[in-house]
PDB file of C-alpha atoms in Angstrom:
ATOM      1  CA  UNK A  11     -12.522  26.395 -40.891  1.00  0.00           C
ATOM      2  CA  UNK A  12     -10.003  29.184 -40.618  1.00  0.00           C
ATOM      3  CA  UNK A  13     -10.053  30.552 -37.111  1.00  0.00           C
ATOM      4  CA  UNK A  14      -7.586  33.306 -37.902  1.00  0.00           C
ATOM      5  CA  UNK A  15      -7.949  35.169 -41.173  1.00  0.00           C
ATOM      6  CA  UNK A  16      -5.811  37.661 -42.958  1.00  0.00           C
ATOM      7  CA  UNK A  17      -7.913  38.675 -45.908  1.00  0.00           C
ATOM      8  CA  UNK A  18      -5.290  40.745 -47.677  1.00  0.00           C
ATOM      9  CA  UNK A  19      -2.593  38.553 -49.196  1.00  0.00           C
ATOM     10  CA  UNK A  20      -0.518  41.577 -50.113  1.00  0.00           C
ATOM     11  CA  UNK A  21      -0.076  45.257 -49.336  1.00  0.00           C
ATOM     12  CA  UNK A  22       2.151  47.899 -50.903  1.00  0.00           C
ATOM     13  CA  UNK A  23       3.017  51.085 -49.071  1.00  0.00           C
ATOM     14  CA  UNK A  24       5.305  54.005 -49.806  1.00  0.00           C
ATOM     15  CA  UNK A  25       8.315  54.451 -47.561  1.00  0.00           C
ATOM     16  CA  UNK A  26       7.545  56.777 -44.672  1.00  0.00           C
ATOM     17  CA  UNK A  27       3.819  56.135 -44.764  1.00  0.00           C
ATOM     18  CA  UNK A  28       1.780  53.990 -42.425  1.00  0.00           C
ATOM     19  CA  UNK A  29       1.282  50.269 -43.052  1.00  0.00           C
ATOM     20  CA  UNK A  30      -1.864  48.739 -41.608  1.00  0.00           C
ATOM     21  CA  UNK A  31      -2.178  44.986 -41.570  1.00  0.00           C
ATOM     22  CA  UNK A  32      -5.452  43.440 -40.515  1.00  0.00           C
ATOM     23  CA  UNK A  33      -6.432  40.172 -38.926  1.00  0.00           C
ATOM     24  CA  UNK A  34      -9.793  38.703 -37.910  1.00  0.00           C
ATOM     25  CA  UNK A  35     -10.502  35.745 -35.696  1.00  0.00           C
ATOM     26  CA  UNK A  36     -13.549  33.659 -34.934  1.00  0.00           C
ATOM     27  CA  UNK A  37     -12.646  31.725 -31.791  1.00  0.00           C
ATOM     28  CA  UNK A  38     -13.813  33.673 -28.741  1.00  0.00           C
ATOM     29  CA  UNK A  39     -11.495  31.581 -26.552  1.00  0.00           C
ATOM     30  CA  UNK A  40      -8.444  33.271 -28.013  1.00  0.00           C
ATOM     31  CA  UNK A  41      -6.952  35.609 -25.431  1.00  0.00           C
ATOM     32  CA  UNK A  42      -3.428  36.240 -26.632  1.00  0.00           C
ATOM     33  CA  UNK A  43      -2.437  37.548 -30.025  1.00  0.00           C
ATOM     34  CA  UNK A  44       0.922  37.890 -31.704  1.00  0.00           C
ATOM     35  CA  UNK A  45       2.371  39.298 -34.882  1.00  0.00           C
ATOM     36  CA  UNK A  46       5.305  37.654 -36.594  1.00  0.00           C
ATOM     37  CA  UNK A  47       7.444  38.779 -39.487  1.00  0.00           C
ATOM     38  CA  UNK A  48       8.850  36.241 -41.890  1.00  0.00           C
ATOM     39  CA  UNK A  49      11.462  36.452 -44.600  1.00  0.00           C
ATOM     40  CA  UNK A  50      11.689  33.760 -47.298  1.00  0.00           C
ATOM     41  CA  UNK A  51      13.322  30.509 -46.162  1.00  0.00           C
ATOM     42  CA  UNK A  52      13.472  31.713 -42.558  1.00  0.00           C
ATOM     43  CA  UNK A  53      11.353  31.045 -39.520  1.00  0.00           C
ATOM     44  CA  UNK A  54       8.951  33.698 -38.249  1.00  0.00           C
ATOM     45  CA  UNK A  55      10.357  36.338 -35.939  1.00  0.00           C
ATOM     46  CA  UNK A  56       8.264  37.643 -33.094  1.00  0.00           C
ATOM     47  CA  UNK A  57       7.297  41.315 -33.440  1.00  0.00           C
ATOM     48  CA  UNK A  58       4.711  42.279 -30.891  1.00  0.00           C
ATOM     49  CA  UNK A  59       1.903  40.760 -28.884  1.00  0.00           C
ATOM     50  CA  UNK A  60      -1.215  41.784 -27.020  1.00  0.00           C
ATOM     51  CA  UNK A  61      -3.318  40.065 -24.440  1.00  0.00           C
ATOM     52  CA  UNK A  62      -7.071  40.346 -24.410  1.00  0.00           C
ATOM     53  CA  UNK A  63      -7.061  42.518 -21.321  1.00  0.00           C
ATOM     54  CA  UNK A  64      -5.605  45.350 -23.395  1.00  0.00           C
ATOM     55  CA  UNK A  65      -6.725  47.077 -26.557  1.00  0.00           C
ATOM     56  CA  UNK A  66      -3.418  48.566 -27.594  1.00  0.00           C
ATOM     57  CA  UNK A  67       0.242  47.732 -27.291  1.00  0.00           C
ATOM     58  CA  UNK A  68       3.047  49.812 -28.691  1.00  0.00           C
ATOM     59  CA  UNK A  69       6.693  49.042 -29.319  1.00  0.00           C
ATOM     60  CA  UNK A  70       8.637  51.599 -31.274  1.00  0.00           C
ATOM     61  CA  UNK A  71       7.262  51.847 -34.788  1.00  0.00           C
ATOM     62  CA  UNK A  72       4.897  48.935 -34.221  1.00  0.00           C
ATOM     63  CA  UNK A  73       1.486  49.202 -32.595  1.00  0.00           C
ATOM     64  CA  UNK A  74      -1.073  46.459 -32.296  1.00  0.00           C
ATOM     65  CA  UNK A  75      -4.730  47.250 -31.749  1.00  0.00           C
ATOM     66  CA  UNK A  76      -7.276  44.750 -30.517  1.00  0.00           C
ATOM     67  CA  UNK A  77     -11.032  45.110 -30.890  1.00  0.00           C
ATOM     68  CA  UNK A  78     -12.488  42.200 -28.979  1.00  0.00           C
ATOM     69  CA  UNK A  79     -16.094  42.913 -29.811  1.00  0.00           C
ATOM     70  CA  UNK A  80     -15.279  42.830 -33.511  1.00  0.00           C
ATOM     71  CA  UNK A  81     -12.758  40.003 -33.087  1.00  0.00           C
ATOM     72  CA  UNK A  82     -10.306  42.081 -35.035  1.00  0.00           C
ATOM     73  CA  UNK A  83      -6.727  43.109 -34.584  1.00  0.00           C
ATOM     74  CA  UNK A  84      -4.433  45.236 -36.625  1.00  0.00           C
ATOM     75  CA  UNK A  85      -0.746  45.991 -36.810  1.00  0.00           C
ATOM     76  CA  UNK A  86       0.332  49.530 -37.589  1.00  0.00           C
ATOM     77  CA  UNK A  87       3.855  50.251 -38.744  1.00  0.00           C
ATOM     78  CA  UNK A  88       4.814  53.887 -38.895  1.00  0.00           C
ATOM     79  CA  UNK A  89       6.879  55.107 -40.538  1.00  0.00           C
ATOM     80  CA  UNK A  90       7.251  52.159 -42.908  1.00  0.00           C
ATOM     81  CA  UNK A  91      10.742  51.326 -44.098  1.00  0.00           C
ATOM     82  CA  UNK A  92      11.927  49.194 -47.051  1.00  0.00           C
ATOM     83  CA  UNK A  93      13.400  46.720 -44.560  1.00  0.00           C
ATOM     84  CA  UNK A  94       9.901  46.073 -43.279  1.00  0.00           C
ATOM     85  CA  UNK A  95       9.092  44.282 -46.527  1.00  0.00           C
ATOM     86  CA  UNK A  96       8.248  40.719 -45.494  1.00  0.00           C
ATOM     87  CA  UNK A  97       5.310  38.434 -44.856  1.00  0.00           C
ATOM     88  CA  UNK A  98       3.449  39.273 -41.662  1.00  0.00           C
ATOM     89  CA  UNK A  99       1.515  36.599 -39.834  1.00  0.00           C
ATOM     90  CA  UNK A 100      -0.932  37.178 -37.056  1.00  0.00           C
ATOM     91  CA  UNK A 101      -1.380  34.347 -34.592  1.00  0.00           C
ATOM     92  CA  UNK A 102      -3.661  33.628 -31.696  1.00  0.00           C
ATOM     93  CA  UNK A 103      -3.734  31.333 -28.731  1.00  0.00           C
ATOM     94  CA  UNK A 104      -5.934  30.600 -25.758  1.00  0.00           C
ATOM     95  CA  UNK A 105      -4.667  30.233 -22.220  1.00  0.00           C
ATOM     96  CA  UNK A 106      -5.672  26.617 -22.083  1.00  0.00           C
ATOM     97  CA  UNK A 107      -3.820  25.599 -25.207  1.00  0.00           C
ATOM     98  CA  UNK A 108      -0.271  25.139 -23.910  1.00  0.00           C
ATOM     99  CA  UNK A 109       0.780  28.025 -26.118  1.00  0.00           C
ATOM    100  CA  UNK A 110      -0.258  26.440 -29.366  1.00  0.00           C
ATOM    101  CA  UNK A 111      -0.645  29.133 -31.963  1.00  0.00           C
ATOM    102  CA  UNK A 112      -3.170  29.354 -34.749  1.00  0.00           C
ATOM    103  CA  UNK A 113      -1.799  31.375 -37.627  1.00  0.00           C
ATOM    104  CA  UNK A 114      -3.396  33.465 -40.292  1.00  0.00           C
ATOM    105  CA  UNK A 115      -2.329  32.958 -43.889  1.00  0.00           C
ATOM    106  CA  UNK A 116      -0.054  35.989 -43.915  1.00  0.00           C
ATOM    107  CA  UNK A 117       0.133  39.321 -45.694  1.00  0.00           C
ATOM    108  CA  UNK A 118       3.051  40.193 -47.936  1.00  0.00           C
ATOM    109  CA  UNK A 119       4.034  43.771 -47.166  1.00  0.00           C
ATOM    110  CA  UNK A 120       6.109  45.625 -49.720  1.00  0.00           C
ATOM    111  CA  UNK A 121       7.459  49.018 -48.745  1.00  0.00           C
ATOM    112  CA  UNK A 122       8.433  50.980 -51.810  1.00  0.00           C
ATOM    113  CA  UNK A 123      11.394  53.363 -51.570  1.00  0.00           C
TER     114      UNK A 123
ATOM    115  CA  UNK B 284      20.833  35.932 -32.006  1.00  0.00           C
ATOM    116  CA  UNK B 285      18.913  32.759 -32.742  1.00  0.00           C
ATOM    117  CA  UNK B 286      17.396  31.070 -29.744  1.00  0.00           C
ATOM    118  CA  UNK B 287      16.064  28.074 -31.651  1.00  0.00           C
ATOM    119  CA  UNK B 288      18.277  26.186 -34.049  1.00  0.00           C
ATOM    120  CA  UNK B 289      16.857  23.905 -36.702  1.00  0.00           C
ATOM    121  CA  UNK B 290      18.920  21.535 -38.816  1.00  0.00           C
ATOM    122  CA  UNK B 291      19.210  20.884 -41.689  1.00  0.00           C
ATOM    123  CA  UNK B 292      17.978  23.992 -43.429  1.00  0.00           C
ATOM    124  CA  UNK B 293      17.496  22.147 -46.676  1.00  0.00           C
ATOM    125  CA  UNK B 294      17.335  18.471 -47.576  1.00  0.00           C
ATOM    126  CA  UNK B 295      16.628  16.546 -50.755  1.00  0.00           C
ATOM    127  CA  UNK B 296      15.839  12.887 -50.475  1.00  0.00           C
ATOM    128  CA  UNK B 297      14.566  10.082 -52.619  1.00  0.00           C
ATOM    129  CA  UNK B 298      11.049   8.777 -52.296  1.00  0.00           C
ATOM    130  CA  UNK B 299      10.816   6.002 -49.724  1.00  0.00           C
ATOM    131  CA  UNK B 300      13.673   7.179 -47.535  1.00  0.00           C
ATOM    132  CA  UNK B 301      13.409   8.763 -44.099  1.00  0.00           C
ATOM    133  CA  UNK B 302      14.587  12.199 -43.075  1.00  0.00           C
ATOM    134  CA  UNK B 303      15.302  13.500 -39.578  1.00  0.00           C
ATOM    135  CA  UNK B 304      14.994  17.167 -38.675  1.00  0.00           C
ATOM    136  CA  UNK B 305      16.425  18.486 -35.417  1.00  0.00           C
ATOM    137  CA  UNK B 306      15.195  21.403 -33.358  1.00  0.00           C
ATOM    138  CA  UNK B 307      17.264  22.749 -30.498  1.00  0.00           C
ATOM    139  CA  UNK B 308      16.588  25.482 -27.997  1.00  0.00           C
ATOM    140  CA  UNK B 309      19.939  27.177 -27.558  1.00  0.00           C
ATOM    141  CA  UNK B 310      19.843  29.036 -24.276  1.00  0.00           C
ATOM    142  CA  UNK B 311      16.712  27.919 -22.554  1.00  0.00           C
ATOM    143  CA  UNK B 312      14.946  24.721 -21.605  1.00  0.00           C
ATOM    144  CA  UNK B 313      11.826  24.137 -23.627  1.00  0.00           C
ATOM    145  CA  UNK B 314       9.433  21.706 -22.068  1.00  0.00           C
ATOM    146  CA  UNK B 315       7.221  22.085 -25.096  1.00  0.00           C
ATOM    147  CA  UNK B 316       8.181  22.359 -28.728  1.00  0.00           C
ATOM    148  CA  UNK B 317       5.883  22.630 -31.699  1.00  0.00           C
ATOM    149  CA  UNK B 318       6.216  21.402 -35.254  1.00  0.00           C
ATOM    150  CA  UNK B 319       4.604  23.318 -38.100  1.00  0.00           C
ATOM    151  CA  UNK B 320       4.358  22.775 -41.805  1.00  0.00           C
ATOM    152  CA  UNK B 321       3.931  25.475 -44.398  1.00  0.00           C
ATOM    153  CA  UNK B 322       2.828  25.026 -47.981  1.00  0.00           C
ATOM    154  CA  UNK B 323       3.597  27.802 -50.468  1.00  0.00           C
ATOM    155  CA  UNK B 324       1.580  30.944 -49.871  1.00  0.00           C
ATOM    156  CA  UNK B 325      -0.298  29.322 -47.018  1.00  0.00           C
ATOM    157  CA  UNK B 326      -0.302  29.622 -43.283  1.00  0.00           C
ATOM    158  CA  UNK B 327       1.830  27.676 -40.865  1.00  0.00           C
ATOM    159  CA  UNK B 328      -0.165  24.620 -39.888  1.00  0.00           C
ATOM    160  CA  UNK B 329       0.492  23.029 -36.525  1.00  0.00           C
ATOM    161  CA  UNK B 330       1.368  19.372 -36.957  1.00  0.00           C
ATOM    162  CA  UNK B 331       2.126  18.283 -33.426  1.00  0.00           C
ATOM    163  CA  UNK B 332       3.055  19.388 -29.947  1.00  0.00           C
ATOM    164  CA  UNK B 333       6.172  17.773 -28.570  1.00  0.00           C
ATOM    165  CA  UNK B 334       6.420  17.356 -24.818  1.00  0.00           C
ATOM    166  CA  UNK B 335       9.683  16.424 -23.163  1.00  0.00           C
ATOM    167  CA  UNK B 336       9.592  12.908 -21.805  1.00  0.00           C
ATOM    168  CA  UNK B 337       6.161  12.030 -23.128  1.00  0.00           C
ATOM    169  CA  UNK B 338       4.419  11.201 -26.364  1.00  0.00           C
ATOM    170  CA  UNK B 339       3.728  13.970 -28.817  1.00  0.00           C
ATOM    171  CA  UNK B 340       0.220  15.203 -29.412  1.00  0.00           C
ATOM    172  CA  UNK B 341      -0.698  15.209 -33.078  1.00  0.00           C
ATOM    173  CA  UNK B 342      -3.219  17.454 -34.792  1.00  0.00           C
ATOM    174  CA  UNK B 343      -6.108  15.938 -36.631  1.00  0.00           C
ATOM    175  CA  UNK B 344      -5.105  14.589 -40.009  1.00  0.00           C
ATOM    176  CA  UNK B 345      -1.404  14.242 -39.186  1.00  0.00           C
ATOM    177  CA  UNK B 346      -0.180  10.657 -39.326  1.00  0.00           C
ATOM    178  CA  UNK B 347       1.826   9.924 -36.210  1.00  0.00           C
ATOM    179  CA  UNK B 348       3.452   6.863 -37.766  1.00  0.00           C
ATOM    180  CA  UNK B 349       4.657   8.925 -40.667  1.00  0.00           C
ATOM    181  CA  UNK B 350       5.857  11.941 -38.727  1.00  0.00           C
ATOM    182  CA  UNK B 351       7.737  10.562 -35.749  1.00  0.00           C
ATOM    183  CA  UNK B 352       8.486  13.071 -33.030  1.00  0.00           C
ATOM    184  CA  UNK B 353      10.931  12.551 -30.224  1.00  0.00           C
ATOM    185  CA  UNK B 354      11.562  15.064 -27.450  1.00  0.00           C
ATOM    186  CA  UNK B 355      14.238  13.286 -25.460  1.00  0.00           C
ATOM    187  CA  UNK B 356      15.666  16.305 -23.671  1.00  0.00           C
ATOM    188  CA  UNK B 357      14.657  19.803 -22.652  1.00  0.00           C
ATOM    189  CA  UNK B 358      16.648  21.283 -25.502  1.00  0.00           C
ATOM    190  CA  UNK B 359      16.095  18.872 -28.379  1.00  0.00           C
ATOM    191  CA  UNK B 360      13.139  17.656 -30.371  1.00  0.00           C
ATOM    192  CA  UNK B 361      13.365  15.684 -33.598  1.00  0.00           C
ATOM    193  CA  UNK B 362      10.894  15.135 -36.397  1.00  0.00           C
ATOM    194  CA  UNK B 363      11.443  12.127 -38.631  1.00  0.00           C
ATOM    195  CA  UNK B 364       9.542  11.941 -41.881  1.00  0.00           C
ATOM    196  CA  UNK B 365       9.382   8.233 -42.577  1.00  0.00           C
ATOM    197  CA  UNK B 366       9.057   6.722 -46.042  1.00  0.00           C
ATOM    198  CA  UNK B 367       8.903  10.167 -47.563  1.00  0.00           C
ATOM    199  CA  UNK B 368       6.868  10.800 -50.687  1.00  0.00           C
ATOM    200  CA  UNK B 369       6.829  13.804 -53.025  1.00  0.00           C
ATOM    201  CA  UNK B 370       3.660  15.112 -51.377  1.00  0.00           C
ATOM    202  CA  UNK B 371       5.646  15.435 -48.134  1.00  0.00           C
ATOM    203  CA  UNK B 372       7.774  18.095 -49.776  1.00  0.00           C
ATOM    204  CA  UNK B 373       7.209  21.213 -47.733  1.00  0.00           C
ATOM    205  CA  UNK B 374       8.731  23.734 -45.351  1.00  0.00           C
ATOM    206  CA  UNK B 375       8.860  22.380 -41.804  1.00  0.00           C
ATOM    207  CA  UNK B 376       9.373  24.758 -38.875  1.00  0.00           C
ATOM    208  CA  UNK B 377       9.792  24.061 -35.205  1.00  0.00           C
ATOM    209  CA  UNK B 378       9.179  26.427 -32.341  1.00  0.00           C
ATOM    210  CA  UNK B 379       9.802  26.426 -28.625  1.00  0.00           C
ATOM    211  CA  UNK B 380       8.669  28.541 -25.750  1.00  0.00           C
ATOM    212  CA  UNK B 381      10.228  29.406 -22.439  1.00  0.00           C
ATOM    213  CA  UNK B 382       7.877  30.286 -19.612  1.00  0.00           C
ATOM    214  CA  UNK B 383       5.695  33.160 -20.781  1.00  0.00           C
ATOM    215  CA  UNK B 384       7.870  34.352 -23.616  1.00  0.00           C
ATOM    216  CA  UNK B 385       6.463  34.330 -27.134  1.00  0.00           C
ATOM    217  CA  UNK B 386       7.313  31.324 -29.160  1.00  0.00           C
ATOM    218  CA  UNK B 387      10.664  31.390 -30.872  1.00  0.00           C
ATOM    219  CA  UNK B 388      10.971  29.710 -34.222  1.00  0.00           C
ATOM    220  CA  UNK B 389      13.737  27.892 -35.964  1.00  0.00           C
ATOM    221  CA  UNK B 390      14.665  28.909 -39.478  1.00  0.00           C
ATOM    222  CA  UNK B 391      12.841  25.976 -40.975  1.00  0.00           C
ATOM    223  CA  UNK B 392      13.776  23.011 -43.121  1.00  0.00           C
ATOM    224  CA  UNK B 393      12.953  22.876 -46.803  1.00  0.00           C
ATOM    225  CA  UNK B 394      12.290  19.220 -47.619  1.00  0.00           C
ATOM    226  CA  UNK B 395      12.194  18.119 -51.236  1.00  0.00           C
ATOM    227  CA  UNK B 396      11.328  14.516 -51.979  1.00  0.00           C
ATOM    228  CA  UNK B 397      12.192  13.366 -55.480  1.00  0.00           C
TER     229      UNK B 397
END
């Protein structure tokens, strides 16, 4: 049973436009959510996070939105750049889990120049 | 710069041999490290949680006698794949956290068992 789902395995966006990556979760105990970016043969790199007490967190070109009632979060990248092309994983944890993360299956973002 | 170092980045071994993968936190003490495994085009799956000075906690379905984890110091955890078989070929990634900071990941180890 996948507790964190990324239903779009891939997404292509034109440079300069907005990229929207989506993530859904089923476990209501999750209270902390993270987005990671991963290049081939490298470990994931932390991008941005949000705790369940907030519904939006912004860091430069990256904004994460959390809709707790829908158990849905999204990552917005604007403007998208070719260097953003990578696999993006969303991850979730609950405060009682010693920071264990449950990952989605990832979305391959391709930003076209 | 990297805060978690994982070594080796790539290893090829023969079936039946054992392989050790090291994970080091470079500039912080990690009381907890995590070991993940990733199959192609799939998510990172948590294998075990490694606690300094105590036994690791394994996720359901992960054989603790096959995947030996040692967390002997606050900066080093090791994963040993014992008696490796071709089906153990995968990408193994460790991560470590410091206080409330998001988990930092190593660059992973690509294991190929022939």
